[in-house]
Backbone as a ProteinNet text record, in pm:
[ID]
protein_1_A
[PRIMARY]
MAKILIVEDEEEIAMLERDYLEIEGFQADILSDGDQGERAALTGEYDLILLDLMLPGRSGYEVCRRIRDQIDVPILMVTARTESVDKIRGLGLGADDYISKPFDPAELVARVKAHLSRYQRLTGGRGEEDGAIQIGDLRILPQSWKVLKGEQEIKMPNREFALLKFLAENPNIVFSKERLFEAIWGYDYMGDSATVTVHVGRIRDKIEDDPAHPKIIETVWGAGYRLNRP
[TERTIARY]
1669.4	1573.7	1514.6	1528.6	1471.3	1319.7	1253.4	1107.7	1058.2	970.7	922.2	774.6	736.5	596.1	548.8	445.3	383.9	254.3	247	124.5	68.3	-31.7	-81.8	-228.2	-316.7	-459.1	-504.4	-417.4	-451.6	-402.2	-496.5	-462.9	-371.7	-399.2	-319.4	-173.4	-151.8	-14.5	52.7	-20.3	36.4	78.6	-5.7	27.5	148.1	156.7	270.2	399.8	396.5	514.9	554.9	456.9	487.9	545.3	485.7	532	678.1	713.4	850.7	949.2	907.1	995	1016.4	910.9	923.6	1009.2	1000.9	1087.3	1234.4	1263.8	1401.8	1441.4	1351.4	1386.6	1344.4	1270.1	1223.2	1091.6	1064.3	932.5	855.5	731.7	655.5	514.3	469	331.4	262.1	130.8	52.6	-52.4	-62.2	-172.2	-223.5	-354.7	-414	-462.2	-438.6	-490.2	-375.3	-378	-269.5	-253	-364.1	-357.1	-296.9	-343.2	-289.3	-141	-107.9	31.1	123.6	78.1	160	182.1	75.4	88.4	183.3	172.5	260.2	405.1	427.2	563.8	630.9	554.1	611	638.5	600.9	639.1	788.6	853.8	996	1029.4	928.2	949.8	1000.6	990.7	1018.4	1149.9	1218.1	1347.8	1332.9	1218.2	1194	1044.2	998.4	856.6	836.3	747	700.1	566.8	561.4	448.2	380.6	254.2	176	141.8	123.1	95.7	-51.9	-140.7	-284	-344.4	-372.6	-421.6	-548.7	-636.8	-750.9	-703.2	-773.1	-740.3	-641.7	-527.9	-424.6	-333.3	-296.4	-216.9	-75.9	-12.9	124.7	219.2	190.7	273.5	272.9	151.8	138.2	197.6	174.5	232.1	384.8	440.6	585.7	640.9	576	623.6	620.3	512.1	497.3	597.4	622.2	721.3	859.3	894.2	1028.5	1052.9	947	962.2	1001.2	973	990.7	1095.2	1112.2	1209.7	1288.1	1402.7	1489.7	1483.6	1411.3	1396.6	1380.8	1437.2	1420	1272.9	1232.2	1095.3	1100.1	1035.3	1024.9	879.6	855.2	719.9	691.1	574.9	532.4	398.3	393.3	271.4	255.3	130.8	100.6	125.8	146.1	168.2	314.6	336.8	473.1	524.9	443.9	488	608.7	701.2	823.7	792.4	690.4	658.8	617.1	548.1	507.6	628.5	722.4	843.1	924.9	938.2	1015.7	951.2	818.7	749.3	772.8	761	781.8	922.4	1020	1159	1185.5	1121	1138.3	1081.2	982.9	923.2	1000.4	1105.3	1189.7	1192.6	1117.5	1126.3	1266.9	1313.1	1447.5	1448.9	1335.5	1330.2	1185.3	1167.1	1035.1	1030.1	932.3	918.4	775	760.2	629.9	563.1	431	350.5	322.1	317.2	353.4	504.8	550.1	693	733.1	860.1	917	943.1	879.9	899.8	1047	1125.3	1267.4	1339.4	1297.9	1358.4	1320	1195.2	1151.5	1235.8	1253.4	1333.6	1477.2	1531.7	1669.1	1683.1	1585.1	1590.3	1576.7	1489.6	1476	1609.8	1674.7	1804.3	1908.5	1909	2008.5	1990.4	1865.4	1842.2	1867.5	1835.1	1866.8	2017.7	2089.5	2235.9	2295.6	2246.1	2296	2266.8	2146.3	2108.4	2195.8	2223	2306.3	2449.2	2498.6	2633.5	2640.2	2535.6	2536.2	2519.3	2441.1	2409.5	2489.2	2557.9	2627.6	2535.2	2412.7	2316.2	2236.6	2131.4	2043.7	2088.9	2145.2	2183.3	2306.9	2394	2511.1	2636.2	2627.1	2743.1	2793.8	2925.3	2983.6	2941.6	2895.3	2854.5	2714.4	2639.5	2502.5	2419.5	2333.1	2249.8	2104.5	2036.3	1897.2	1807.7	1705.9	1607.2	1470.6	1405.3	1280.5	1306.1	1230.5	1251.9	1351.8	1416.6	1514.3	1655.2	1734.9	1875	1964.9	2065	2163.3	2295.6	2351.3	2473.4	2586	2662.5	2763.6	2871.8	2913	3021.9	2981.4	2860.9	2815.7	2734.3	2719.1	2652	2510.4	2435.3	2298.9	2203.8	2077.3	1969.7	1858.7	1808	1700.5	1586.1	1464.3	1344.1	1275.1	1274.7	1237.5	1343.1	1299.9	1394.9	1410.3	1345.2	1347.9	1458.9	1550.4	1657.5	1603.6	1644.2	1604.9	1721.5	1697.5	1802.2	1819.2	1942.1	1972	2097.4	2092.5	2215.2	2314.2	2439	2545.1	2519.5	2474.9	2455.3	2343.5	2235.5	2126.5	2176.1	2249.7	2299.7	2394.8	2484.8	2581.6	2511.1	2405.5	2331.1	2259.4	2191.5	2123.5	2223.7	2335.5	2438.7	2492.4	2519.4	2569.6	2471	2343.8	2242.8	2228.1	2231	2213.2	2330.9	2450.3	2568.3	2579.3	2493.2	2489.5	2344.7	2282.8	2138.7	2103.5	1978	1919.6	1991.4	2063.7	2131.8	2072.5	2043.6	1989	2104.4	2098.4	2198.1	2129.1	2190.6	2137	2158.5	2081.1	2098.2	2238.8	2291.6	2424.8	2530.6	2515.3	2612.7	2606.4	2487.3	2472.2	2529.2	2504.1	2558.9	2711.3	2769.6	2915.6	2968.2	2898.5	2945.4	2937.2	2834.5	2811.3	2863.5	2844.1	2882.9	3017.8	3051.6	3179	3170.4	3269.4	3270.5	3276.2	3343.3	3370	3256.3	3152.2	3042.8	2958.1	2921.5	2839.4	2693.1	2646.5	2508.6	2488.3	2372.8	2347.8	2269.8	2235.4	2173	2033.6	1971.3	1840.7	1850.8	1971.4	1994.7	1965.3	1996.9	1972.7	1823.5	1741.7	1596.7	1543.7	1591.7	1548.5	1586.7	1711	1758	1687.7	1661.2	1587.4	1448	1383.9	1252.4	1255.7	1357.8	1369.5	1393.7	1477.9	1505.8	1379	1305.1	1180.5	1083	1073.2	982.7	1017.2	1143.3	1188.3	1185.7	1206.6	1223.5	1108.9	1030.7	924.9	797.9	726.6	597.5	497.4	505.8	420	508.7	559.4	652.7	596.4	464.2	403.8	411.2	427.6	440.6	560.6	680.8	801.3	828.8	872.5	908.1	1058.5	1126.6	1270.2	1352.1	1335	1405.3	1305.1	1323.7	1228.9	1282	1192.4	1227.1	1211.9	1317.2	1312.3	1306.8	1189.1	1166.4	1258.8	1322.3	1413.7	1551.9	1572.4	1702.9	1763.7	1685.7	1739.6	1670.6	1749.8	1695.2	1759.8	1681	1729.9	1682	1772	1732.7	1705.1	1584.7	1543.7	1577	1657.5	1698.6	1699.7	1626.5	1621.9	1761.1
29.4	-79.6	-119.6	-246	-294.1	-299.6	-270.3	-266.7	-378.5	-463.8	-582.2	-565.1	-601.1	-604.5	-748.8	-778.4	-911.1	-905.2	-982.5	-989.8	-1130	-1140.8	-1270.3	-1255.3	-1342.2	-1329.1	-1412.9	-1498.8	-1573.4	-1492.9	-1433.1	-1338.5	-1400.2	-1524.2	-1587.5	-1601.5	-1642.3	-1657.5	-1521.6	-1422.6	-1288.7	-1230.9	-1247.4	-1195.2	-1267.7	-1400	-1477.4	-1426.3	-1407	-1356.3	-1219.4	-1131.7	-996.6	-999.1	-1080.9	-1087.1	-1130.5	-1235.6	-1286.2	-1186.8	-1120.7	-1021.1	-900.6	-856.6	-742	-775	-899.9	-942.7	-928.3	-952.1	-943.6	-802.3	-705.9	-566.8	-512.3	-590.9	-543	-467.6	-380	-318.3	-394.1	-430.5	-512.9	-459.7	-452	-413.3	-531.4	-542	-652.7	-600.5	-665.1	-643.4	-780.8	-790.9	-922.5	-939.8	-842.1	-844.3	-825.7	-901.9	-895.2	-758.9	-694	-561.8	-459.6	-460.1	-367.6	-395.3	-524.6	-561.7	-512.9	-526.8	-480.5	-329.9	-254.5	-108.7	-66.7	-131.9	-97.5	-131.6	-248.6	-290.9	-193.7	-143.1	-57.5	84.3	116.7	247.5	254.5	136.4	134.6	154.3	150.4	174.1	50	-66.2	-190.2	-253.5	-314.3	-377.4	-522.6	-584.6	-724.3	-748.6	-837.5	-870.8	-1017.7	-1046.9	-1182.8	-1197.8	-1284.6	-1287	-1423.4	-1428.8	-1551.7	-1578.6	-1705.5	-1742.4	-1725.9	-1774.3	-1771.6	-1649.4	-1545.3	-1419.5	-1375.1	-1306.7	-1244.8	-1124.6	-1096.1	-978.8	-1008.8	-1065.6	-1097.9	-1203.5	-1302.9	-1412.1	-1364.8	-1439.4	-1408.7	-1416.7	-1507.3	-1517.7	-1385.4	-1333.3	-1210.5	-1091.6	-1086.2	-977.3	-982.1	-1101.4	-1118.6	-1068.8	-1109.7	-1069.2	-918.1	-855.8	-711.5	-634.7	-683.1	-617.7	-628.2	-749.5	-772.5	-695.7	-670.9	-594.9	-450.2	-400.6	-257.8	-224.1	-307	-274.8	-399.3	-375	-483.6	-489.2	-585.7	-602.8	-752.7	-805.8	-948.5	-986.9	-1097.3	-1147.2	-1292.1	-1320.2	-1456.5	-1500.7	-1607.7	-1660.5	-1754.7	-1736.4	-1818.7	-1881.4	-2015	-2076.9	-2220.1	-2266.2	-2404.6	-2499.5	-2448.3	-2533.4	-2576.2	-2706.2	-2758.7	-2827.7	-2834.5	-2904.1	-2832	-2909.9	-2852.7	-2755	-2786.2	-2699	-2561	-2554.8	-2425.1	-2345.5	-2415.7	-2347.6	-2296.3	-2381.9	-2342.5	-2222	-2222.1	-2109.9	-1981.3	-1989.7	-1871.3	-1816.3	-1904.2	-1860.7	-1806.8	-1867	-1819.3	-1680.6	-1641.7	-1508.6	-1403.9	-1447.9	-1350.5	-1360.4	-1457.2	-1473.8	-1519.6	-1475	-1510.9	-1638.9	-1674.7	-1794.3	-1836.2	-1955.3	-2017.7	-2094.4	-2064.6	-2137.1	-2188.2	-2315.4	-2380.6	-2376.1	-2359.8	-2369.9	-2517.7	-2559.3	-2480.4	-2466.1	-2356.1	-2330.5	-2299.2	-2313.8	-2276.5	-2125.8	-2046.5	-1901.7	-1861.8	-1938.1	-1906.8	-1923.6	-2025.3	-2044.7	-1930	-1886.4	-1774.1	-1650	-1618.6	-1501.7	-1517.2	-1638.3	-1662.5	-1638	-1681	-1659.8	-1511.8	-1442.6	-1297.7	-1228.3	-1261.5	-1200.2	-1232.6	-1357.7	-1399.4	-1325	-1309.2	-1241.3	-1091.7	-1031.1	-889.7	-867.6	-955.6	-944.6	-961.6	-1060.5	-1084.6	-965.6	-911	-797.1	-675.6	-652.6	-538.3	-555.3	-679.6	-703	-678.4	-720.6	-705.7	-561.2	-484.7	-347.5	-243	-284.7	-186.9	-114.7	-168.9	-104.1	0	46.1	143.3	283.7	354.7	492.8	506.8	403.8	409.1	459	488.2	536.8	666.1	678.1	800.3	918.7	1025.4	1144.7	1139.4	1031.4	1022.9	1137.3	1194.3	1308	1262.8	1278.6	1236.7	1359.4	1364.3	1471.5	1405.9	1387.4	1312.3	1170.4	1124.7	989.3	988.2	1101.7	1113.1	1095.1	1008.5	987.9	1015.3	1096.1	1127.5	1065.1	979.2	905.7	957.3	1056.7	1119.4	1024	927.8	839.5	744.6	691	595.9	663.3	798.6	875.8	825.3	808.6	756.9	847.3	844.3	910.4	807.6	797.2	703.6	777.1	742.9	793.3	673.3	664.4	538.9	436.3	324.4	222.8	222.1	317.2	322.2	415.2	361.2	445.2	534.5	660.7	758.1	777.5	756	773	920.7	969.3	1108.3	1117.9	1195	1222.8	1298.9	1302	1358.5	1502.6	1587.6	1729.5	1746.2	1669.3	1676.9	1634.1	1523.2	1476.8	1579	1633.7	1730.4	1853.6	1898.5	2015	1983.4	1868.6	1829.5	1813.3	1750.1	1728.9	1862.6	1956.2	2087.1	2156.8	2157.4	2222.4	2150.8	2015.6	1938.6	1955.2	1976.1	1996.6	2140.5	2226.6	2366.4	2404.8	2338	2355.1	2490.8	2528.6	2649.3	2777.8	2772.6	2890	2918.2	3044.9	3082.9	3105.6	3035.8	3052.6	3107.5	3206.9	3258.2	3154.8	3168	3077.8	3091.2	3213.4	3236.9	3165.9	3170.1	3103.2	2952.7	2897.8	2753.5	2710.8	2792.3	2761	2757.5	2854.3	2859.4	2737.8	2698.3	2587.6	2453.1	2432.7	2301.1	2292.6	2397.2	2391.7	2459.7	2559.9	2629.1	2741	2826.1	2944.1	2908.5	2799.4	2767.7	2694.7	2660.8	2583.7	2673.1	2623.3	2698.7	2690.4	2789.7	2792.4	2911.9	2915.8	3026.3	2975.5	3067.2	3027.9	2969.3	2986.5	2923.8	2771.8	2718.6	2574.6	2527.7	2611.6	2577.1	2557	2647.2	2637.2	2504.5	2465.8	2339.7	2221.5	2221.7	2109.6	2103.6	2217.8	2218.8	2159.5	2194.7	2138.9	1987.7	1936.1	1791.3	1722.4	1782	1724.3	1721.9	1831.4	1837.3	1728.2	1705.2	1601	1464.2	1444.9	1314.3	1301.4	1412.2	1399.1	1456.6	1546.1	1610.6	1526.7	1523.3	1455.9	1527.4	1660.2	1740.9	1843.9	1811.6	1902.3	2042.8	2054.5	2185.5	2272.7	2209.5	2281.9	2224.2	2251.9	2187.8	2228.3	2130.5	2153.7	2142.5	2062.4	2039.7	2150.4	2169.3	2277.4	2389.7	2497.3	2608.7	2722.6	2783	2903.1	3025.2	3103.9	3231.3	3339.6	3392.7	3480	3600.5	3622.2	3734.6	3707.9	3588.4	3558	3428.9	3321.4	3194.5	3076.1	2976.1	2851.8	2819.1	2752.7	2708.3	2567.6	2479.6	2344.5	2347.8	2310	2310.6	2178.7	2185.6	2066	2095.3	2015.5	2040.1	2035.8
932.6	952.7	818.6	781.6	656.4	668.1	556.1	553.1	461.3	514.8	444.1	411.2	288.4	250.5	246.8	324	326.4	247	137.9	58.6	78.8	165.8	212.8	252.6	198	227.5	346.2	400.6	521.8	641.9	713.8	819.8	925.9	964.4	1070	1027.8	903.8	854.1	840.4	788.8	772.2	906.6	1009.6	1142.3	1200.9	1177.4	1225.8	1162.3	1030.5	960.5	1014.9	1030.2	1078.3	1219.4	1307.4	1446.1	1453.9	1380.8	1385.2	1322.5	1216.5	1154.2	1246.9	1313.4	1402.6	1524.9	1572.8	1682.7	1645	1515.1	1465.6	1424.2	1449.1	1423.3	1288.3	1209.9	1080.8	1097.2	1003.6	992.5	886	913.9	819.7	804.1	678.8	646.6	579.5	600.4	545.9	449.8	332.9	239.7	196.9	174	148.2	5.6	-80.4	-216.6	-315.2	-425.5	-521.9	-585.8	-620.8	-683.2	-587.4	-462.2	-362.9	-336.9	-329.8	-305.1	-415.1	-539.2	-651.6	-644.2	-619.9	-612.9	-501.8	-386.3	-274.3	-305.8	-365	-396.8	-492.8	-588.3	-692.2	-644.4	-520.3	-466.1	-438.5	-429.7	-400.7	-253.9	-166.4	-23.9	49.9	-14.2	58.1	13.9	111.3	85.5	43.3	72	37.5	36.7	-53.6	-64.8	-30.7	64.5	91.6	21.1	-78	-170.4	-173.3	-131.6	-141.1	-287.5	-320.8	-459.6	-495	-408.7	-435.5	-365.6	-443.7	-388.2	-459.9	-388.6	-458.2	-539.1	-646.3	-727.1	-837	-801.7	-900.3	-839.1	-915.2	-860	-824.5	-734.1	-697.4	-815.9	-908.5	-1028.8	-1106.5	-1128.6	-1206.4	-1132.1	-1001.4	-921.7	-926.9	-913.9	-919.2	-1052.2	-1160.7	-1293.9	-1310	-1265.5	-1282.6	-1196.1	-1074.5	-989.1	-1052.2	-1093.5	-1147.3	-1276.8	-1354.3	-1478	-1451.1	-1329.6	-1304.8	-1199.1	-1096.6	-992.7	-954	-895.6	-850	-698.2	-645.4	-500.9	-475	-366.1	-338.9	-320.7	-384.5	-375	-328.4	-214.6	-163.6	-173.5	-249.3	-261.4	-144.5	-83.4	29.6	-8.4	-20.5	-71.7	-25	-29.7	6.7	-108.9	-228.6	-345.2	-347	-352.6	-338.5	-464.4	-569.9	-689.8	-750.6	-803.4	-860.5	-972.4	-1053.9	-1167.1	-1118.9	-1004	-950.3	-902.7	-839	-792.4	-910.9	-1011.8	-1130	-1197.8	-1206.1	-1269.4	-1190.6	-1058.8	-975.3	-988	-982.5	-995.6	-1135	-1235.6	-1372.3	-1393.6	-1313.7	-1325.2	-1246.3	-1174.4	-1106.1	-955.8	-897	-752	-713.8	-598.2	-552.7	-470.6	-412.4	-328.7	-314.3	-255.2	-247.9	-116.3	-30.6	94.3	104.2	141	139.1	276.4	275.3	396.8	424.2	550.1	668.7	678.8	734.9	741.6	885.1	912.1	1041.3	1036.5	1122.8	1118.7	1130.4	1208	1221.4	1087.7	1010.1	877.9	784.9	792.4	710.3	739.3	866.5	905.6	857.6	870.2	825.4	676.2	599.3	453.6	419.9	491.1	469.8	494.5	604.2	635.6	528.9	484.9	386	254.1	211.2	83.6	94.1	206.6	225.1	223.7	291.8	296	156.8	83.1	-52.7	-143.2	-133.4	-216.6	-186.7	-59	-21.3	-69.3	-68.4	-120	-269.7	-341	-485.9	-530.1	-454.6	-495.9	-420.9	-315.6	-233.2	-138.6	-123.1	-35.3	-110.8	-52.4	-116.2	-79.4	-177.1	-152.8	-69.1	-63.8	21.2	-50.9	-178.5	-252.5	-189	-174.6	-120.7	-205.6	-138.5	-210.6	-267.1	-241.9	-292	-234.9	-318.6	-279.6	-280.2	-166.5	-152.9	-144.1	-230	-228.2	-236	-122.5	-121.2	-167.6	-269.8	-322.1	-438	-461.1	-569.4	-513.7	-579.7	-540.5	-659.9	-636.7	-740	-696.8	-781.3	-749.5	-839.3	-791.9	-876.5	-925.5	-841.8	-880.4	-992.3	-984.4	-1086.3	-1196.7	-1185.4	-1290.3	-1312.3	-1201.1	-1208.2	-1131.5	-1174.4	-1102.7	-1082.4	-959.1	-930.2	-862.8	-904.6	-838.1	-778.3	-645	-580.5	-616.5	-675.6	-721.3	-873.3	-940.1	-1086	-1133.2	-1214.4	-1267.6	-1378.5	-1374.8	-1475.5	-1570.7	-1697.6	-1797	-1830.8	-1820.3	-1851.7	-1936	-2046.1	-2120.1	-2031.9	-2074.1	-1990.7	-1948.6	-2040.7	-2006.3	-1904.7	-1920.2	-1822.3	-1685	-1681.3	-1552.3	-1492	-1572.2	-1521.3	-1465	-1531.7	-1483.9	-1353.4	-1347.7	-1224.4	-1110.9	-1138	-1036.4	-984.2	-1074.1	-1032.6	-939.5	-977.3	-892.8	-758.2	-762	-638.5	-543.4	-598	-514.2	-463.5	-516.2	-472.1	-442.3	-345.8	-324.3	-265.8	-290.3	-230.4	-270.9	-382.9	-437.5	-575.2	-601.7	-731.7	-829.2	-943	-1048.5	-1173.6	-1233.5	-1359.8	-1469.1	-1576.5	-1690.8	-1749	-1748.8	-1802.4	-1718.7	-1587.7	-1499.7	-1516.4	-1530.3	-1550	-1685.5	-1787.3	-1919.8	-1915	-1847.4	-1834.3	-1758.9	-1651.3	-1567.4	-1638.6	-1719.6	-1779.5	-1922.9	-2000.5	-2142.5	-2170.1	-2090.5	-2108.9	-2210.5	-2207.8	-2294.9	-2442.7	-2475.7	-2615.5	-2684.9	-2610.6	-2670.4	-2759.3	-2876.2	-2970.3	-2926.8	-2860.8	-2814.1	-2725.3	-2657.6	-2566	-2446.2	-2356.3	-2230.5	-2248	-2366.6	-2389.8	-2380	-2406.6	-2393.3	-2251.2	-2153.8	-2013.3	-1989.4	-2043.3	-2025.4	-2079.4	-2196.5	-2257.5	-2169.6	-2121.9	-2040.5	-1904.9	-1845.1	-1717.8	-1739.6	-1850.6	-1880.3	-1893.9	-1960.7	-1977.3	-1843.9	-1760.2	-1628.3	-1544.3	-1545.2	-1467.1	-1511.2	-1642	-1691.5	-1632.2	-1596.7	-1548.6	-1396.2	-1323.8	-1178.5	-1096.6	-1153.4	-1076.7	-1078	-967.2	-963.3	-1053.7	-1057.1	-1143.3	-1213.2	-1332.5	-1399.9	-1423.2	-1434.5	-1455.2	-1329.9	-1215.2	-1087.9	-1011.7	-1060.2	-1004.4	-860.1	-782	-642.7	-619.2	-703.4	-682.3	-747.6	-877.9	-947.5	-971.3	-899.6	-901.7	-988.8	-1063.4	-1139.4	-1049.8	-1038.8	-966.3	-1073.8	-1095.3	-1210.4	-1208.3	-1323	-1338	-1284.3	-1224.2	-1164	-1216.1	-1226	-1273.5	-1210.9	-1171	-1117.4	-983	-899.6	-768.4	-743.1	-699.4	-657.6	-507.4	-471.1	-330.8	-265.8	-161.7	-90.2	58.6	138.1	283.6	345.3
[MASK]
++++++++++++++++++++++++++++++++++++++++++++++++++++++++++++++++++++++++++++++++++++++++++++++++++++++++++++++++++++++++++++++++++++++++++++++++++++++++++++++++++++++++++++++++++++++++++++++++++++++++++++++++++++++++++++++++++++++

């Protein structure tokens, strides 16, 4: 079920949008403030954003720009302003479409469906890659050699990715530093198992909510490391 965020300060319009979307099987949440809408959008929980232009707290233009700078998600601007310059500005900031008030709710739903379908075709869907590993909001994509936290891609050098991938493909098993070094670096590599400790620390800094108290990659004292996966 696709999840839609409605950022709209006119309650009647927001409720109308939500009602029609829910009839079509979507889940929809409403926020009426630009600052709140931006924070919610950046959690990466939503598949599409319906964004009003004139909002308290922060304008739709600014919210659109800030969202687009950080995540890739379809954004449809919904506004009473119909001047071409406003539409051009919105699209230039990264909005995918623009629908003017008053609007036909059926047309709004049709546009939402069209943009979701287009986005899924372009990206292959969210987390649909064969062999993708999901751990909370963390996704590891072995085929495309990517790691994502929410919708934000985490850049990892090859050894870090290989180590994370190995642990994720063998979850809930304790591996010694020596075994991990052998698996990732090999016997012929000039180094020692202390390299594993350094790389685990770097990975934790990137994937853990609180690297000082890791929940995903746990240290088992005197034994090694274990990746916890439900």
